[in-house]
Amino acid sequence: MATSMRARRWSAAWLLLCLAGFAAAVVPAAPTQMTPEADRRGEDQTFLTYPEWFLVYSPDEFADFLKAGKNPSEFPFIGHLQQFWQAYGAIYRITGDRYDFNGEYHTMIGVIGVSTTLEYGLKSAYETVVGRVTELTAGGTATEEDRLAAEVARDYVDFLALQPWYEYDFSARLKQVWTDTPWVGPNMLRKWERKYWLTSEYAGKAIYGWLIGKATRSSFEKPKLETVAWVDGFPAESTGLPSDLRVIRREADGHALIALPRYAPFTTESLQLAQRGVRFEEIAGNRDAILITVIAPGDWRAPDRWPYRVLFLQPVLTRANQQRLAVVVPVKDLDRALLELAQAPYRLEHVYDY
């Protein structure tokens, strides 16, 4: 009886060893991360950074809107708020399905979302009532203050491509309201109403930005301005490569560990690399999903067997027949997606590099 029990135990152990060996042969081991630990970022951040970037796209629309000579009272502030929260809903769902809850980042999005809701709500109410009245008294003619507001709006958007909003020098812009525009001139009601409004806006943002900047610097580490990527097919010659690309390590088989500038330049330079035949295998330690947005025609619909997942579609509210398309692709397919989505009928907008 004891011999029979020992035999059964040995048989069970042998079977488990066989199953373990079979599983190891069938299920490949996870690839080793090539990105140094200090340069890795959570994969959920490719999604969570979108709400921040929407608050670049919205001012960009506003800047173009003013440059085209349109009245601020006609800008769809409430429509942009709806788009912000709708997109965040999609982001919340996909990150909730895939990743652990990132309380710190969701809190930050909540703060900027609530503050933007208050700002846009106030702007919408003020411009619809007071601003519209003074627009009518000016007969559609822009004052020096209107032209300064359009200039500041464009400068602010250009700044946001590389720096956080709270570092923008609103104090200098406030000074310009009173030093670069005359105190008297045509359409005095509109002129002084704009001085009042721009003074209130720039002063409020200067104070709030100073507080946010102080809180951010005391609570968070200074963000890294590079994104590290592990790539294949890296060319031996540097001709045609971005000048600020940094090669950390190069392998004889064409693999390389490289560092690219973060934020807006990452989009441009990753496209340049894809055009040189470089294939991404890992970005900031991630190999699964990366988010891209493109601008597509308003009537665009996904073709049959389109290989990418569409996270959401939103119309560009101030530009006729355009919509923003948020696409999720595997990192290994990023080069192919960039080459495809940078051609008509698409316009590549941004790659969210975690």
Tab-separated table of C-alpha atoms in Angstrom:
chain	number	residue	atom	x	y	z
A	1	MET	CA	0.000	0.000	0.000
A	2	ALA	CA	2.826	2.427	0.938
A	3	THR	CA	4.650	1.561	-2.292
A	4	SER	CA	1.488	2.264	-4.290
A	5	MET	CA	1.059	5.671	-2.560
A	6	ARG	CA	4.689	6.601	-3.292
A	7	ALA	CA	4.242	5.575	-6.908
A	8	ARG	CA	1.150	7.745	-7.266
A	9	ARG	CA	3.001	10.729	-5.729
A	10	TRP	CA	5.929	10.265	-8.121
A	11	SER	CA	3.499	9.986	-11.030
A	12	ALA	CA	1.728	13.188	-9.982
A	13	ALA	CA	5.046	15.024	-9.561
A	14	TRP	CA	6.229	13.793	-12.972
A	15	LEU	CA	2.967	14.942	-14.565
A	16	LEU	CA	3.300	18.405	-12.987
A	17	LEU	CA	6.883	18.712	-14.236
A	18	CYS	CA	5.772	17.740	-17.741
A	19	LEU	CA	2.927	20.255	-17.676
A	20	ALA	CA	5.273	22.978	-16.426
A	21	GLY	CA	7.744	22.205	-19.200
A	22	PHE	CA	4.958	22.218	-21.797
A	23	ALA	CA	3.659	25.569	-20.521
A	24	ALA	CA	7.143	27.068	-20.663
A	25	ALA	CA	7.549	25.871	-24.237
A	26	VAL	CA	4.129	27.105	-25.373
A	27	VAL	CA	3.923	30.423	-23.455
A	28	PRO	CA	6.930	32.611	-24.281
A	29	ALA	CA	8.559	34.537	-21.484
A	30	ALA	CA	7.807	38.241	-21.301
A	31	PRO	CA	10.492	40.247	-23.099
A	32	THR	CA	13.086	41.892	-20.903
A	33	GLN	CA	12.548	45.631	-20.539
A	34	MET	CA	15.405	47.443	-22.225
A	35	THR	CA	14.591	50.878	-20.807
A	36	PRO	CA	16.489	51.747	-17.607
A	37	GLU	CA	14.154	51.748	-14.620
A	38	ALA	CA	14.645	55.467	-14.000
A	39	ASP	CA	13.337	56.233	-17.508
A	40	ARG	CA	10.203	54.068	-17.377
A	41	ARG	CA	6.714	55.550	-17.096
A	42	GLY	CA	3.382	53.841	-16.529
A	43	GLU	CA	1.601	52.749	-19.680
A	44	ASP	CA	-1.649	54.271	-18.440
A	45	GLN	CA	-0.070	57.712	-18.883
A	46	THR	CA	-0.340	57.511	-22.662
A	47	PHE	CA	-4.096	57.843	-22.056
A	48	LEU	CA	-4.062	60.038	-18.957
A	49	THR	CA	-2.009	62.766	-20.651
A	50	TYR	CA	-4.708	63.338	-23.282
A	51	PRO	CA	-6.902	65.654	-21.140
A	52	GLU	CA	-3.863	67.882	-20.561
A	53	TRP	CA	-3.203	68.069	-24.285
A	54	PHE	CA	-6.836	68.860	-25.034
A	55	LEU	CA	-6.233	71.997	-22.992
A	56	VAL	CA	-3.591	72.853	-25.591
A	57	TYR	CA	-5.837	72.091	-28.566
A	58	SER	CA	-8.673	74.214	-27.199
A	59	PRO	CA	-6.568	77.406	-26.794
A	60	ASP	CA	-5.073	76.657	-30.213
A	61	GLU	CA	-8.558	76.765	-31.713
A	62	PHE	CA	-9.263	79.968	-29.789
A	63	ALA	CA	-6.058	81.589	-31.084
A	64	ASP	CA	-6.928	80.710	-34.690
A	65	PHE	CA	-10.478	81.882	-34.083
A	66	LEU	CA	-9.300	85.330	-32.987
A	67	LYS	CA	-6.667	85.541	-35.726
A	68	ALA	CA	-9.429	84.969	-38.289
A	69	GLY	CA	-11.135	88.100	-36.958
A	70	LYS	CA	-14.007	86.327	-35.237
A	71	ASN	CA	-15.542	87.603	-32.027
A	72	PRO	CA	-14.706	85.880	-28.707
A	73	SER	CA	-18.440	85.735	-27.920
A	74	GLU	CA	-18.893	83.262	-30.795
A	75	PHE	CA	-16.326	80.760	-29.514
A	76	PRO	CA	-17.894	77.454	-28.310
A	77	PHE	CA	-16.530	77.441	-24.749
A	78	ILE	CA	-19.278	75.137	-23.472
A	79	GLY	CA	-18.847	72.765	-26.402
A	80	HIS	CA	-15.154	72.440	-25.547
A	81	LEU	CA	-15.989	71.670	-21.941
A	82	GLN	CA	-18.333	68.914	-23.082
A	83	GLN	CA	-15.583	67.453	-25.266
A	84	PHE	CA	-13.055	67.565	-22.411
A	85	TRP	CA	-15.295	65.586	-20.060
A	86	GLN	CA	-16.500	63.178	-22.772
A	87	ALA	CA	-12.904	62.356	-23.708
A	88	TYR	CA	-11.967	61.959	-20.053
A	89	GLY	CA	-14.854	59.504	-19.689
A	90	ALA	CA	-13.389	57.357	-22.479
A	91	ILE	CA	-9.936	57.625	-20.907
A	92	TYR	CA	-11.318	56.677	-17.487
A	93	ARG	CA	-12.997	53.570	-18.878
A	94	ILE	CA	-10.016	52.238	-20.824
A	95	THR	CA	-7.554	52.827	-17.985
A	96	GLY	CA	-9.993	51.293	-15.502
A	97	ASP	CA	-10.230	48.154	-17.643
A	98	ARG	CA	-6.477	47.788	-18.203
A	99	TYR	CA	-4.557	49.244	-15.254
A	100	ASP	CA	-4.556	49.878	-11.518
A	101	PHE	CA	-6.203	53.148	-10.550
A	102	ASN	CA	-3.738	56.041	-10.770
A	103	GLY	CA	-5.203	58.240	-8.055
A	104	GLU	CA	-2.528	60.929	-8.293
A	105	TYR	CA	-3.000	61.490	-12.022
A	106	HIS	CA	-6.799	61.332	-11.884
A	107	THR	CA	-6.735	63.918	-9.097
A	108	MET	CA	-4.596	66.200	-11.242
A	109	ILE	CA	-6.996	65.811	-14.183
A	110	GLY	CA	-9.887	66.571	-11.860
A	111	VAL	CA	-8.191	69.780	-10.684
A	112	ILE	CA	-7.468	71.067	-14.194
A	113	GLY	CA	-10.892	69.923	-15.371
A	114	VAL	CA	-12.759	71.758	-12.624
A	115	SER	CA	-10.645	74.909	-12.991
A	116	THR	CA	-11.165	74.874	-16.777
A	117	THR	CA	-14.898	74.353	-16.270
A	118	LEU	CA	-15.022	77.415	-14.044
A	119	GLU	CA	-12.864	79.456	-16.424
A	120	TYR	CA	-14.771	78.530	-19.582
A	121	GLY	CA	-18.114	78.858	-17.861
A	122	LEU	CA	-17.242	82.372	-16.708
A	123	LYS	CA	-15.851	83.313	-20.125
A	124	SER	CA	-18.925	82.003	-21.899
A	125	ALA	CA	-21.279	83.954	-19.633
A	126	TYR	CA	-19.258	87.163	-19.755
A	127	GLU	CA	-18.586	87.148	-23.500
A	128	THR	CA	-22.180	86.227	-24.325
A	129	VAL	CA	-23.575	89.147	-22.326
A	130	VAL	CA	-21.046	91.955	-21.787
A	131	GLY	CA	-18.617	91.102	-24.566
A	132	ARG	CA	-21.337	90.818	-27.182
A	133	VAL	CA	-22.741	94.245	-26.268
A	134	THR	CA	-19.363	95.966	-26.686
A	135	GLU	CA	-18.725	94.044	-29.913
A	136	LEU	CA	-21.928	95.548	-31.304
A	137	THR	CA	-20.918	99.062	-30.263
A	138	ALA	CA	-17.597	98.619	-32.106
A	139	GLY	CA	-19.397	97.576	-35.273
A	140	GLY	CA	-17.153	94.560	-35.795
A	141	THR	CA	-13.953	96.645	-35.673
A	142	ALA	CA	-11.125	95.206	-33.585
A	143	THR	CA	-9.516	97.477	-30.996
A	144	GLU	CA	-5.808	97.434	-30.088
A	145	GLU	CA	-6.804	95.361	-27.073
A	146	ASP	CA	-8.545	92.796	-29.298
A	147	ARG	CA	-5.411	92.517	-31.426
A	148	LEU	CA	-3.224	92.127	-28.336
A	149	ALA	CA	-5.532	89.378	-27.039
A	150	ALA	CA	-5.161	87.497	-30.344
A	151	GLU	CA	-1.361	87.866	-30.204
A	152	VAL	CA	-1.204	86.628	-26.613
A	153	ALA	CA	-3.490	83.685	-27.402
A	154	ARG	CA	-1.132	82.473	-30.151
A	155	ASP	CA	2.001	83.034	-28.065
A	156	TYR	CA	0.431	81.105	-25.188
A	157	VAL	CA	-0.325	78.095	-27.411
A	158	ASP	CA	3.232	78.062	-28.806
A	159	PHE	CA	4.502	78.093	-25.208
A	160	LEU	CA	2.262	75.169	-24.219
A	161	ALA	CA	3.888	72.901	-26.797
A	162	LEU	CA	6.962	72.644	-24.563
A	163	GLN	CA	6.154	74.024	-21.122
A	164	PRO	CA	3.365	73.740	-18.497
A	165	TRP	CA	0.804	76.537	-18.625
A	166	TYR	CA	1.543	77.854	-15.155
A	167	GLU	CA	5.054	78.904	-16.217
A	168	TYR	CA	3.699	81.326	-18.824
A	169	ASP	CA	4.435	84.965	-17.966
A	170	PHE	CA	0.922	86.363	-17.630
A	171	SER	CA	2.311	89.244	-15.555
A	172	ALA	CA	4.241	90.545	-18.559
A	173	ARG	CA	1.099	90.273	-20.678
A	174	LEU	CA	-0.872	92.162	-18.046
A	175	LYS	CA	1.683	94.961	-18.238
A	176	GLN	CA	1.276	95.043	-22.033
A	177	VAL	CA	-2.443	95.704	-21.684
A	178	TRP	CA	-1.608	99.055	-20.072
A	179	THR	CA	1.659	99.950	-21.827
A	180	ASP	CA	1.277	98.641	-25.392
A	181	THR	CA	-2.275	99.816	-26.069
A	182	PRO	CA	-3.289	103.490	-26.034
A	183	TRP	CA	-5.610	104.833	-23.375
A	184	VAL	CA	-7.841	106.632	-25.854
A	185	GLY	CA	-8.992	105.902	-29.378
A	186	PRO	CA	-11.943	104.726	-31.451
A	187	ASN	CA	-14.660	102.544	-29.903
A	188	MET	CA	-13.910	103.618	-26.356
A	189	LEU	CA	-16.574	101.412	-24.759
A	190	ARG	CA	-15.165	98.259	-26.361
A	191	LYS	CA	-11.611	99.434	-25.680
A	192	TRP	CA	-12.064	99.920	-21.952
A	193	GLU	CA	-14.239	96.836	-21.558
A	194	ARG	CA	-11.428	94.794	-23.129
A	195	LYS	CA	-8.857	96.429	-20.840
A	196	TYR	CA	-10.982	95.452	-17.862
A	197	TRP	CA	-11.501	91.882	-19.095
A	198	LEU	CA	-7.883	91.211	-20.117
A	199	THR	CA	-6.628	92.738	-16.869
A	200	SER	CA	-8.918	90.456	-14.878
A	201	GLU	CA	-7.991	87.367	-16.907
A	202	TYR	CA	-4.217	87.848	-16.972
A	203	ALA	CA	-4.020	88.926	-13.330
A	204	GLY	CA	-6.121	85.948	-12.232
A	205	LYS	CA	-4.041	83.499	-14.266
A	206	ALA	CA	-0.772	85.022	-13.044
A	207	ILE	CA	-1.797	84.498	-9.413
A	208	TYR	CA	-3.333	81.048	-9.954
A	209	GLY	CA	-0.370	79.940	-12.076
A	210	TRP	CA	2.066	81.044	-9.371
A	211	LEU	CA	0.153	79.040	-6.761
A	212	ILE	CA	-0.086	75.927	-8.969
A	213	GLY	CA	3.600	76.156	-9.891
A	214	LYS	CA	4.618	76.447	-6.251
A	215	ALA	CA	2.430	73.479	-5.263
A	216	THR	CA	3.681	71.399	-8.200
A	217	ARG	CA	7.355	72.025	-7.483
A	218	SER	CA	6.909	71.164	-3.807
A	219	SER	CA	4.867	68.004	-4.455
A	220	PHE	CA	6.348	66.473	-7.603
A	221	GLU	CA	9.771	65.846	-9.049
A	222	LYS	CA	10.837	67.985	-11.978
A	223	PRO	CA	9.542	66.154	-15.090
A	224	LYS	CA	12.082	64.545	-17.376
A	225	LEU	CA	12.272	66.183	-20.779
A	226	GLU	CA	13.316	63.036	-22.657
A	227	THR	CA	11.579	59.810	-23.609
A	228	VAL	CA	13.799	56.737	-23.896
A	229	ALA	CA	12.975	54.179	-26.601
A	230	TRP	CA	14.358	50.798	-27.656
A	231	VAL	CA	14.287	50.596	-31.448
A	232	ASP	CA	15.308	48.274	-34.283
A	233	GLY	CA	16.619	49.196	-37.711
A	234	PHE	CA	18.522	52.181	-36.362
A	235	PRO	CA	20.702	53.558	-39.175
A	236	ALA	CA	24.454	53.565	-38.915
A	237	GLU	CA	24.579	57.032	-40.478
A	238	SER	CA	23.110	59.980	-38.596
A	239	THR	CA	22.150	61.838	-41.787
A	240	GLY	CA	18.496	62.831	-41.675
A	241	LEU	CA	18.089	61.984	-37.992
A	242	PRO	CA	16.883	64.603	-35.492
A	243	SER	CA	19.823	66.679	-34.258
A	244	ASP	CA	18.740	66.477	-30.625
A	245	LEU	CA	18.309	62.685	-30.633
A	246	ARG	CA	20.673	61.075	-28.131
A	247	VAL	CA	22.052	57.567	-28.646
A	248	ILE	CA	22.481	55.837	-25.304
A	249	ARG	CA	23.560	52.444	-26.622
A	250	ARG	CA	23.895	50.955	-30.088
A	251	GLU	CA	23.964	47.228	-30.926
A	252	ALA	CA	25.599	45.576	-33.930
A	253	ASP	CA	22.259	44.036	-35.026
A	254	GLY	CA	20.624	47.444	-35.576
A	255	HIS	CA	18.997	47.773	-32.178
A	256	ALA	CA	19.605	50.955	-30.217
A	257	LEU	CA	18.541	52.607	-26.987
A	258	ILE	CA	17.839	56.242	-27.792
A	259	ALA	CA	16.454	59.338	-26.061
A	260	LEU	CA	14.066	61.697	-27.846
A	261	PRO	CA	12.728	65.035	-26.607
A	262	ARG	CA	9.406	64.666	-24.842
A	263	TYR	CA	6.024	66.280	-25.567
A	264	ALA	CA	5.389	67.932	-28.962
A	265	PRO	CA	8.857	67.254	-30.474
A	266	PHE	CA	8.434	63.521	-29.832
A	267	THR	CA	5.670	63.410	-32.442
A	268	THR	CA	7.762	65.063	-35.139
A	269	GLU	CA	10.895	63.092	-34.400
A	270	SER	CA	9.229	59.683	-34.082
A	271	LEU	CA	7.737	60.279	-37.540
A	272	GLN	CA	11.207	61.151	-38.873
A	273	LEU	CA	12.547	57.888	-37.470
A	274	ALA	CA	9.683	55.881	-38.984
A	275	GLN	CA	10.433	57.478	-42.366
A	276	ARG	CA	14.032	56.254	-42.007
A	277	GLY	CA	12.810	52.687	-41.438
A	278	VAL	CA	13.276	52.648	-37.662
A	279	ARG	CA	10.867	50.366	-35.769
A	280	PHE	CA	9.859	51.003	-32.167
A	281	GLU	CA	9.913	48.022	-29.806
A	282	GLU	CA	9.672	49.772	-26.444
A	283	ILE	CA	8.916	53.348	-25.378
A	284	ALA	CA	9.466	54.494	-21.791
A	285	GLY	CA	9.467	50.808	-20.833
A	286	ASN	CA	6.138	50.031	-22.563
A	287	ARG	CA	5.458	47.582	-25.391
A	288	ASP	CA	1.667	47.284	-25.460
A	289	ALA	CA	-0.440	50.376	-26.184
A	290	ILE	CA	0.275	53.936	-27.238
A	291	LEU	CA	-2.259	56.651	-28.074
A	292	ILE	CA	-2.166	58.799	-31.218
A	293	THR	CA	-4.520	61.558	-32.315
A	294	VAL	CA	-5.012	62.641	-35.900
A	295	ILE	CA	-7.261	65.150	-37.625
A	296	ALA	CA	-9.491	63.443	-40.194
A	297	PRO	CA	-12.288	64.632	-42.512
A	298	GLY	CA	-15.634	65.167	-40.816
A	299	ASP	CA	-17.261	62.308	-42.729
A	300	TRP	CA	-14.449	59.816	-42.020
A	301	ARG	CA	-15.417	56.338	-40.887
A	302	ALA	CA	-13.079	53.441	-40.123
A	303	PRO	CA	-12.473	51.286	-43.221
A	304	ASP	CA	-13.183	47.559	-43.110
A	305	ARG	CA	-10.446	45.650	-41.292
A	306	TRP	CA	-8.809	48.857	-40.097
A	307	PRO	CA	-5.985	47.595	-37.846
A	308	TYR	CA	-6.249	50.268	-35.153
A	309	ARG	CA	-8.646	50.723	-32.260
A	310	VAL	CA	-10.599	53.990	-32.315
A	311	LEU	CA	-10.983	55.220	-28.744
A	312	PHE	CA	-13.210	58.175	-29.634
A	313	LEU	CA	-14.103	60.681	-32.352
A	314	GLN	CA	-14.887	64.345	-31.751
A	315	PRO	CA	-15.630	67.145	-34.221
A	316	VAL	CA	-13.241	70.102	-34.264
A	317	LEU	CA	-15.854	72.673	-33.324
A	318	THR	CA	-14.353	75.750	-34.970
A	319	ARG	CA	-13.048	74.103	-38.143
A	320	ALA	CA	-15.567	72.931	-40.692
A	321	ASN	CA	-15.512	69.292	-41.761
A	322	GLN	CA	-12.745	68.177	-39.382
A	323	GLN	CA	-12.755	65.712	-36.516
A	324	ARG	CA	-10.216	64.494	-33.997
A	325	LEU	CA	-9.600	60.767	-34.080
A	326	ALA	CA	-8.001	59.092	-31.024
A	327	VAL	CA	-6.342	55.811	-32.025
A	328	VAL	CA	-4.730	53.102	-29.885
A	329	VAL	CA	-1.914	51.108	-31.512
A	330	PRO	CA	0.629	48.570	-30.241
A	331	VAL	CA	4.097	50.063	-29.824
A	332	LYS	CA	5.496	47.577	-32.359
A	333	ASP	CA	3.110	48.979	-34.983
A	334	LEU	CA	3.811	52.633	-34.227
A	335	ASP	CA	6.132	53.162	-37.200
A	336	ARG	CA	3.541	51.768	-39.628
A	337	ALA	CA	0.747	53.805	-38.022
A	338	LEU	CA	2.786	57.008	-38.186
A	339	LEU	CA	3.559	56.552	-41.864
A	340	GLU	CA	-0.097	55.866	-42.647
A	341	LEU	CA	-1.660	58.519	-40.428
A	342	ALA	CA	0.671	61.288	-41.582
A	343	GLN	CA	-0.712	61.065	-45.125
A	344	ALA	CA	-3.928	62.387	-46.659
A	345	PRO	CA	-6.714	62.331	-45.681
A	346	TYR	CA	-5.182	62.430	-42.200
A	347	ARG	CA	-3.045	65.003	-40.391
A	348	LEU	CA	-0.950	63.563	-37.568
A	349	GLU	CA	-1.571	65.612	-34.433
A	350	HIS	CA	0.203	64.017	-31.484
A	351	VAL	CA	1.837	60.866	-30.155
A	352	TYR	CA	1.251	60.577	-26.396
A	353	ASP	CA	4.653	59.433	-25.153
A	354	TYR	CA	3.534	58.544	-21.638
